[in-house]
Structure formats: C-alpha cells, structure tokens
Amino acid sequence: MDVLRIAAFSDGNRGGNPAGVVIGEALPDAAEMQRVAAEVGFSETAFAAPEGGGWRVRYFSPESEVPFCGHATIALGAALVRRFGNGVFSLILNQANITVEGFCDGANVAAALQSPPTHSRPASSELAGEALALFGYQPGDLDPAIPPALIHGGADHLVLALKSREALAAMAYDLKQGQSFMRREGLVTILLAYAETPRLFHTRNPFASGGVYEDPATGAATAAFAGYLRDLGWPHGGAIDIIQGEDMGMRSRLHADIPPTPGSSIRVSGTARLMDARAEAA
C-alpha cells in the first residue's frame, strides 16, 4: 500500500499538518486502514477510492476512525490534482458528501474544501469548567465576546476563546486525562483561540481523542469555528485567517470563507507541501 505524505495548510515551504493519503481502486477493510494509520503515525490518514463518479473517503487517526478531517482532505485534494489535474472532486464521507478543489500554480499546490453544514450551541458551565481545569485555566482567562460552545462542521469540537496570546502559548495538559474527557464527551478536538483582530485568529487544537497531543493545523475545527462566529454575529467581514501550530514549531495558515446563510458550508483553503518523492510522483 503506497502512502503519500503531504503537509496541509503549510506556510510556504514549511510548517503545515502532515497527513497520510492512500488512493486505491477499493478501500481496505477498517482493521487494515487502522493498522496503516497507526504505522504512518500522523494525526490522520485519508483513504480514498473511486465510487459513483466521486471518491469514497474514510479518515483514521493512529487510534480511531474520525468522521471528517480537514487537513487530510486538503492533502487528498493536493494528491488528486497532481494525479488528475486541476478540478473539483466529490467526496463521499461516512456522514456527509462534500467537495475538495485542487489547483496547481507552478510549483505550488493548493486546495479548498467545502465543509459539511455547521451548527453550534452554548457549552454548559460544567463542561466548560472541566475543560478549563484540564488546561489549568481560570474563568477570567476566557474572552467574554466568544463564549465556550460546542461547535460542528463535520466533527464535534469544544471551543474555548482566550483573551490573551500568552494564555494560548501556555497551553498544557495531561494527554490521558484529556483523552478520557474528550472521548466521554464525544469531542474530536478542543479548539483554543485568541482573536488578534476580528479577522485574524491564533489557535491551538489538542487532539487527545485520537491519541495526539496537539494538531498543527485543523481544517474541520476551523470550519466549525467559522460557522460559530457566523452564529454569534461576529464582525468577520466574510472571511477569517487562522495561524495555528506556531507554538509547536509548525506554523500553519488556514483561510475560511464564511457565507451569510446560517448553517451553510464553510470553504476552508490553504497550500499543501509535498513531503517526499512519492508525493512528487503522484
């Protein structure tokens, strides 16, 4: 099985979130996909096979299957465009149908996904309090303009918005405790965010549910967060930019276009960095 290794949402020729991509005539069985994802060791590996004029796609972390992964979708889009040329590719996920657009501009490869529909609801004080305690934060560390919420854009996340960049940089937690909490609550990641301006955010994404301490770029959480800002009536001006992974030395850049219709799909885009010769040859 040939696994391509592509860093999605890169910052030029550095950073980004590595993902495995496997493109075949048919999907392996779930146990084999789980084994390969664990062997690859990236936060997610996407498996894709042709189906009905589109592509059937499943995503696996090293420890479990997830319903949707943004950065692995961007990586898949980059692999598809290098194999088939610029275009929009229909993807059939476990719980939704979406598209990814891939395009080359000289040596640069970029992709944009259309997320599943978004929705959000306030987090209970008990849930928010337990999450704050996990990271050693106090209620006074939160940005009152963006209250804690459960957000969805293909997968479920909890968002905690912090009122200082220093608090975000200080993020630390126990992986096993975080994994127990996130799996119990059905959370794929917890998104920690700081608003530098109304349209520029710094984020961090603990991914303990999948056995990963932190993700350097998280497209699914970005889509969910953009949908939540729309629900809040946040002055986003139609789009936001996100810098993620900076505190772990893997600076990544994500862009989200936010249409006005509540609950509608979010377009998340970024560049992709090819990590090895097999990706170059795809």
Short mmCIF file of C-alpha atoms in Angstrom, two decimals:
data_model
loop_
_atom_site.label_atom_id
_atom_site.label_comp_id
_atom_site.label_asym_id
_atom_site.label_seq_id
_atom_site.Cartn_x
_atom_site.Cartn_y
_atom_site.Cartn_z
CA MET A 1 0.00 0.00 0.00
CA ASP A 2 1.54 3.30 -1.13
CA VAL A 3 1.11 6.10 1.40
CA LEU A 4 1.69 9.67 0.25
CA ARG A 5 2.87 12.13 2.90
CA ILE A 6 1.65 15.69 2.42
CA ALA A 7 1.67 18.63 4.87
CA ALA A 8 -1.58 20.59 4.54
CA PHE A 9 -2.09 24.29 5.35
CA SER A 10 1.65 24.92 5.08
CA ASP A 11 3.21 28.35 5.48
CA GLY A 12 5.13 28.47 2.23
CA ASN A 13 7.68 25.67 2.19
CA ARG A 14 7.50 25.00 5.91
CA GLY A 15 5.02 24.02 8.57
CA GLY A 16 1.63 22.55 7.89
CA ASN A 17 -0.01 19.45 9.30
CA PRO A 18 1.31 16.14 7.90
CA ALA A 19 -1.31 13.69 6.66
CA GLY A 20 -1.11 10.32 5.02
CA VAL A 21 -3.05 9.81 1.78
CA VAL A 22 -3.84 6.40 0.28
CA ILE A 23 -5.56 6.30 -3.12
CA GLY A 24 -6.60 2.87 -4.39
CA GLU A 25 -9.10 1.03 -6.54
CA ALA A 26 -11.03 -0.02 -3.43
CA LEU A 27 -10.84 0.80 0.26
CA PRO A 28 -9.12 -1.75 2.50
CA ASP A 29 -11.14 -3.13 5.41
CA ALA A 30 -11.40 -0.98 8.53
CA ALA A 31 -8.86 -3.00 10.51
CA GLU A 32 -6.26 -2.62 7.77
CA MET A 33 -6.87 1.12 7.46
CA GLN A 34 -6.50 1.45 11.23
CA ARG A 35 -3.24 -0.53 11.12
CA VAL A 36 -1.81 1.63 8.34
CA ALA A 37 -2.81 4.88 10.08
CA ALA A 38 -1.09 3.72 13.27
CA GLU A 39 2.02 2.78 11.30
CA VAL A 40 2.11 6.15 9.49
CA GLY A 41 1.74 7.89 12.86
CA PHE A 42 0.35 11.20 11.59
CA SER A 43 -2.70 12.66 13.29
CA GLU A 44 -4.81 11.44 10.34
CA THR A 45 -4.53 9.37 7.19
CA ALA A 46 -7.16 9.65 4.44
CA PHE A 47 -8.12 6.59 2.39
CA ALA A 48 -9.87 7.20 -0.94
CA ALA A 49 -11.28 5.00 -3.70
CA PRO A 50 -13.49 5.77 -6.74
CA GLU A 51 -17.24 5.43 -6.21
CA GLY A 52 -20.14 6.63 -8.33
CA GLY A 53 -18.34 9.45 -10.12
CA GLY A 54 -16.69 10.67 -6.91
CA TRP A 55 -14.42 9.36 -4.20
CA ARG A 56 -15.34 7.33 -1.11
CA VAL A 57 -13.19 8.66 1.74
CA ARG A 58 -12.54 7.48 5.29
CA TYR A 59 -10.21 9.06 7.86
CA PHE A 60 -8.21 7.31 10.58
CA SER A 61 -6.08 8.67 13.41
CA PRO A 62 -3.46 6.35 14.94
CA GLU A 63 -6.09 5.10 17.41
CA SER A 64 -9.55 5.55 15.89
CA GLU A 65 -11.67 6.48 12.87
CA VAL A 66 -12.94 10.07 12.70
CA PRO A 67 -15.92 11.26 10.61
CA PHE A 68 -14.14 14.18 8.93
CA CYS A 69 -10.66 15.66 8.86
CA GLY A 70 -9.96 19.00 7.21
CA HIS A 71 -6.19 18.84 6.80
CA ALA A 72 -6.28 15.29 5.43
CA THR A 73 -8.95 16.45 2.95
CA ILE A 74 -6.67 19.26 1.78
CA ALA A 75 -3.83 16.74 1.46
CA LEU A 76 -6.11 14.43 -0.53
CA GLY A 77 -7.11 17.33 -2.80
CA ALA A 78 -3.44 18.07 -3.46
CA ALA A 79 -2.78 14.41 -4.32
CA LEU A 80 -5.80 14.23 -6.64
CA VAL A 81 -4.91 17.39 -8.54
CA ARG A 82 -1.36 16.19 -9.11
CA ARG A 83 -2.72 12.93 -10.50
CA PHE A 84 -5.73 14.21 -12.48
CA GLY A 85 -5.16 17.95 -12.93
CA ASN A 86 -6.99 20.96 -11.56
CA GLY A 87 -10.59 20.30 -10.64
CA VAL A 88 -13.33 19.87 -8.09
CA PHE A 89 -13.64 16.36 -6.65
CA SER A 90 -16.77 14.98 -4.98
CA LEU A 91 -16.09 13.15 -1.70
CA ILE A 92 -18.44 10.70 -0.02
CA LEU A 93 -17.75 10.62 3.73
CA ASN A 94 -19.29 8.45 6.42
CA GLN A 95 -21.82 11.13 7.40
CA ALA A 96 -21.80 13.73 4.62
CA ASN A 97 -21.00 14.47 0.99
CA ILE A 98 -18.55 17.33 0.37
CA THR A 99 -16.16 18.58 -2.31
CA VAL A 100 -12.50 19.44 -2.42
CA GLU A 101 -11.00 21.66 -5.11
CA GLY A 102 -7.36 21.27 -6.07
CA PHE A 103 -5.24 23.54 -8.18
CA CYS A 104 -1.58 23.96 -9.12
CA ASP A 105 0.14 27.30 -9.61
CA GLY A 106 3.59 26.43 -10.87
CA ALA A 107 5.36 24.52 -8.11
CA ASN A 108 2.70 25.43 -5.56
CA VAL A 109 -0.22 23.12 -4.80
CA ALA A 110 -3.32 24.41 -3.03
CA ALA A 111 -6.71 23.04 -2.16
CA ALA A 112 -10.05 24.20 -0.77
CA LEU A 113 -12.70 22.08 0.89
CA GLN A 114 -16.39 22.73 1.33
CA SER A 115 -17.26 21.60 4.83
CA PRO A 116 -20.40 19.76 5.87
CA PRO A 117 -23.11 22.03 7.33
CA THR A 118 -22.20 23.80 10.56
CA HIS A 119 -24.05 24.25 13.83
CA SER A 120 -23.23 25.34 17.37
CA ARG A 121 -24.73 25.58 20.82
CA PRO A 122 -23.52 27.01 24.15
CA ALA A 123 -21.40 24.72 26.28
CA SER A 124 -22.72 24.02 29.76
CA SER A 125 -20.91 25.70 32.64
CA GLU A 126 -19.98 22.24 33.94
CA LEU A 127 -18.40 21.18 30.64
CA ALA A 128 -16.57 24.48 30.21
CA GLY A 129 -15.35 24.33 33.80
CA GLU A 130 -13.97 20.81 33.39
CA ALA A 131 -12.19 21.84 30.18
CA LEU A 132 -10.68 24.91 31.85
CA ALA A 133 -9.44 22.74 34.71
CA LEU A 134 -7.87 20.30 32.22
CA PHE A 135 -5.63 23.09 30.93
CA GLY A 136 -5.14 24.88 34.23
CA TYR A 137 -7.06 27.96 33.07
CA GLN A 138 -9.38 30.14 35.15
CA PRO A 139 -12.73 31.61 34.03
CA GLY A 140 -11.02 35.01 33.91
CA ASP A 141 -8.76 33.74 31.10
CA LEU A 142 -11.74 33.50 28.73
CA ASP A 143 -12.69 36.10 26.13
CA PRO A 144 -16.30 37.02 27.03
CA ALA A 145 -17.02 38.04 23.42
CA ILE A 146 -16.71 34.39 22.27
CA PRO A 147 -18.36 32.19 24.93
CA PRO A 148 -17.48 28.48 25.28
CA ALA A 149 -19.51 26.45 22.79
CA LEU A 150 -19.94 23.06 21.21
CA ILE A 151 -19.30 23.54 17.50
CA HIS A 152 -19.67 21.31 14.47
CA GLY A 153 -18.54 21.45 10.85
CA GLY A 154 -18.27 17.75 10.09
CA ALA A 155 -16.99 16.73 13.53
CA ASP A 156 -17.70 17.85 17.10
CA HIS A 157 -15.40 20.27 18.93
CA LEU A 158 -15.42 22.41 22.05
CA VAL A 159 -14.15 25.98 21.64
CA LEU A 160 -12.54 27.99 24.42
CA ALA A 161 -11.60 31.53 23.37
CA LEU A 162 -8.84 33.12 25.44
CA LYS A 163 -8.31 36.82 25.96
CA SER A 164 -4.51 36.81 25.69
CA ARG A 165 -1.92 35.34 23.33
CA GLU A 166 0.21 34.50 26.38
CA ALA A 167 -2.51 32.24 27.79
CA LEU A 168 -2.74 30.44 24.47
CA ALA A 169 1.02 29.93 24.34
CA ALA A 170 0.97 28.46 27.85
CA MET A 171 -1.44 25.65 26.91
CA ALA A 172 -0.53 22.33 28.58
CA TYR A 173 -2.49 19.31 29.76
CA ASP A 174 -2.24 15.62 30.63
CA LEU A 175 -2.80 13.51 27.50
CA LYS A 176 -4.50 10.58 29.23
CA GLN A 177 -6.80 12.85 31.22
CA GLY A 178 -7.62 14.82 28.08
CA GLN A 179 -8.30 11.65 26.13
CA SER A 180 -10.71 10.37 28.78
CA PHE A 181 -12.54 13.71 28.88
CA MET A 182 -12.79 14.16 25.10
CA ARG A 183 -13.90 10.59 24.38
CA ARG A 184 -16.51 10.72 27.14
CA GLU A 185 -17.94 13.97 25.71
CA GLY A 186 -17.70 12.90 22.06
CA LEU A 187 -15.22 15.66 21.15
CA VAL A 188 -12.76 15.21 18.30
CA THR A 189 -10.66 18.22 19.38
CA ILE A 190 -10.78 21.17 21.73
CA LEU A 191 -10.12 24.41 19.89
CA LEU A 192 -8.35 27.14 21.88
CA ALA A 193 -8.47 30.51 20.13
CA TYR A 194 -7.19 34.05 20.54
CA ALA A 195 -8.56 36.90 18.40
CA GLU A 196 -5.71 39.22 17.37
CA THR A 197 -8.21 41.14 15.22
CA PRO A 198 -11.81 40.34 14.22
CA ARG A 199 -10.47 38.55 11.13
CA LEU A 200 -7.15 37.08 12.37
CA PHE A 201 -7.05 34.32 14.96
CA HIS A 202 -4.34 32.24 16.59
CA THR A 203 -5.48 28.74 17.52
CA ARG A 204 -4.28 25.50 19.12
CA ASN A 205 -6.04 22.13 18.84
CA PRO A 206 -5.45 19.36 21.37
CA PHE A 207 -6.49 16.09 19.69
CA ALA A 208 -6.29 13.72 22.65
CA SER A 209 -9.32 11.76 21.44
CA GLY A 210 -7.14 10.42 18.62
CA GLY A 211 -4.07 9.93 20.80
CA VAL A 212 -2.38 13.11 19.52
CA TYR A 213 -1.30 15.82 21.97
CA GLU A 214 -1.77 18.71 19.52
CA ASP A 215 -2.62 19.23 15.85
CA PRO A 216 -0.63 21.91 13.98
CA ALA A 217 -3.48 22.67 11.55
CA THR A 218 -7.11 21.59 11.89
CA GLY A 219 -9.42 22.30 8.95
CA ALA A 220 -12.51 20.66 10.45
CA ALA A 221 -12.26 22.73 13.64
CA THR A 222 -11.61 25.86 11.57
CA ALA A 223 -14.82 25.25 9.60
CA ALA A 224 -16.77 24.66 12.80
CA PHE A 225 -15.27 27.78 14.42
CA ALA A 226 -16.07 29.94 11.38
CA GLY A 227 -19.67 28.69 11.50
CA TYR A 228 -19.83 29.54 15.20
CA LEU A 229 -18.57 33.08 14.58
CA ARG A 230 -21.33 33.46 11.99
CA ASP A 231 -23.89 32.23 14.56
CA LEU A 232 -22.58 34.80 17.05
CA GLY A 233 -22.90 37.68 14.59
CA TRP A 234 -19.14 38.22 14.83
CA PRO A 235 -17.78 41.01 12.55
CA HIS A 236 -15.80 38.61 10.34
CA GLY A 237 -16.39 40.52 7.11
CA GLY A 238 -16.96 37.32 5.16
CA ALA A 239 -13.68 35.55 5.92
CA ILE A 240 -11.13 34.81 8.63
CA ASP A 241 -7.48 33.79 8.64
CA ILE A 242 -6.02 31.44 11.22
CA ILE A 243 -2.43 30.88 12.31
CA GLN A 244 -2.02 27.53 14.04
CA GLY A 245 0.92 25.37 15.09
CA GLU A 246 3.23 28.30 15.82
CA ASP A 247 3.77 27.32 19.45
CA MET A 248 4.83 23.81 18.43
CA GLY A 249 7.25 24.99 15.72
CA MET A 250 4.96 24.01 12.80
CA ARG A 251 3.43 27.33 11.74
CA SER A 252 0.40 26.77 9.53
CA ARG A 253 -2.03 29.09 7.77
CA LEU A 254 -5.72 28.45 7.13
CA HIS A 255 -8.29 30.66 5.40
CA ALA A 256 -12.05 30.30 5.84
CA ASP A 257 -14.68 31.99 3.66
CA ILE A 258 -17.95 32.49 5.54
CA PRO A 259 -21.17 32.86 3.52
CA PRO A 260 -24.07 34.62 5.24
CA THR A 261 -26.59 31.74 5.31
CA PRO A 262 -26.74 30.19 8.80
CA GLY A 263 -25.55 26.60 8.88
CA SER A 264 -24.22 26.63 5.33
CA SER A 265 -20.92 25.08 4.26
CA ILE A 266 -17.65 26.86 5.04
CA ARG A 267 -14.89 27.00 2.42
CA VAL A 268 -11.53 26.28 4.06
CA SER A 269 -8.41 26.66 1.93
CA GLY A 270 -4.64 26.52 2.13
CA THR A 271 -1.47 25.35 0.44
CA ALA A 272 0.00 21.85 0.63
CA ARG A 273 3.66 20.92 0.98
CA LEU A 274 4.80 17.66 -0.59
CA MET A 275 6.95 15.80 1.90
CA ASP A 276 8.62 13.03 -0.13
CA ALA A 277 9.39 11.77 -3.59
CA ARG A 278 6.31 9.56 -3.74
CA ALA A 279 4.09 12.61 -3.34
CA GLU A 280 6.07 14.39 -6.06
CA ALA A 281 5.43 11.49 -8.42
CA ALA A 282 1.70 11.19 -7.74
#
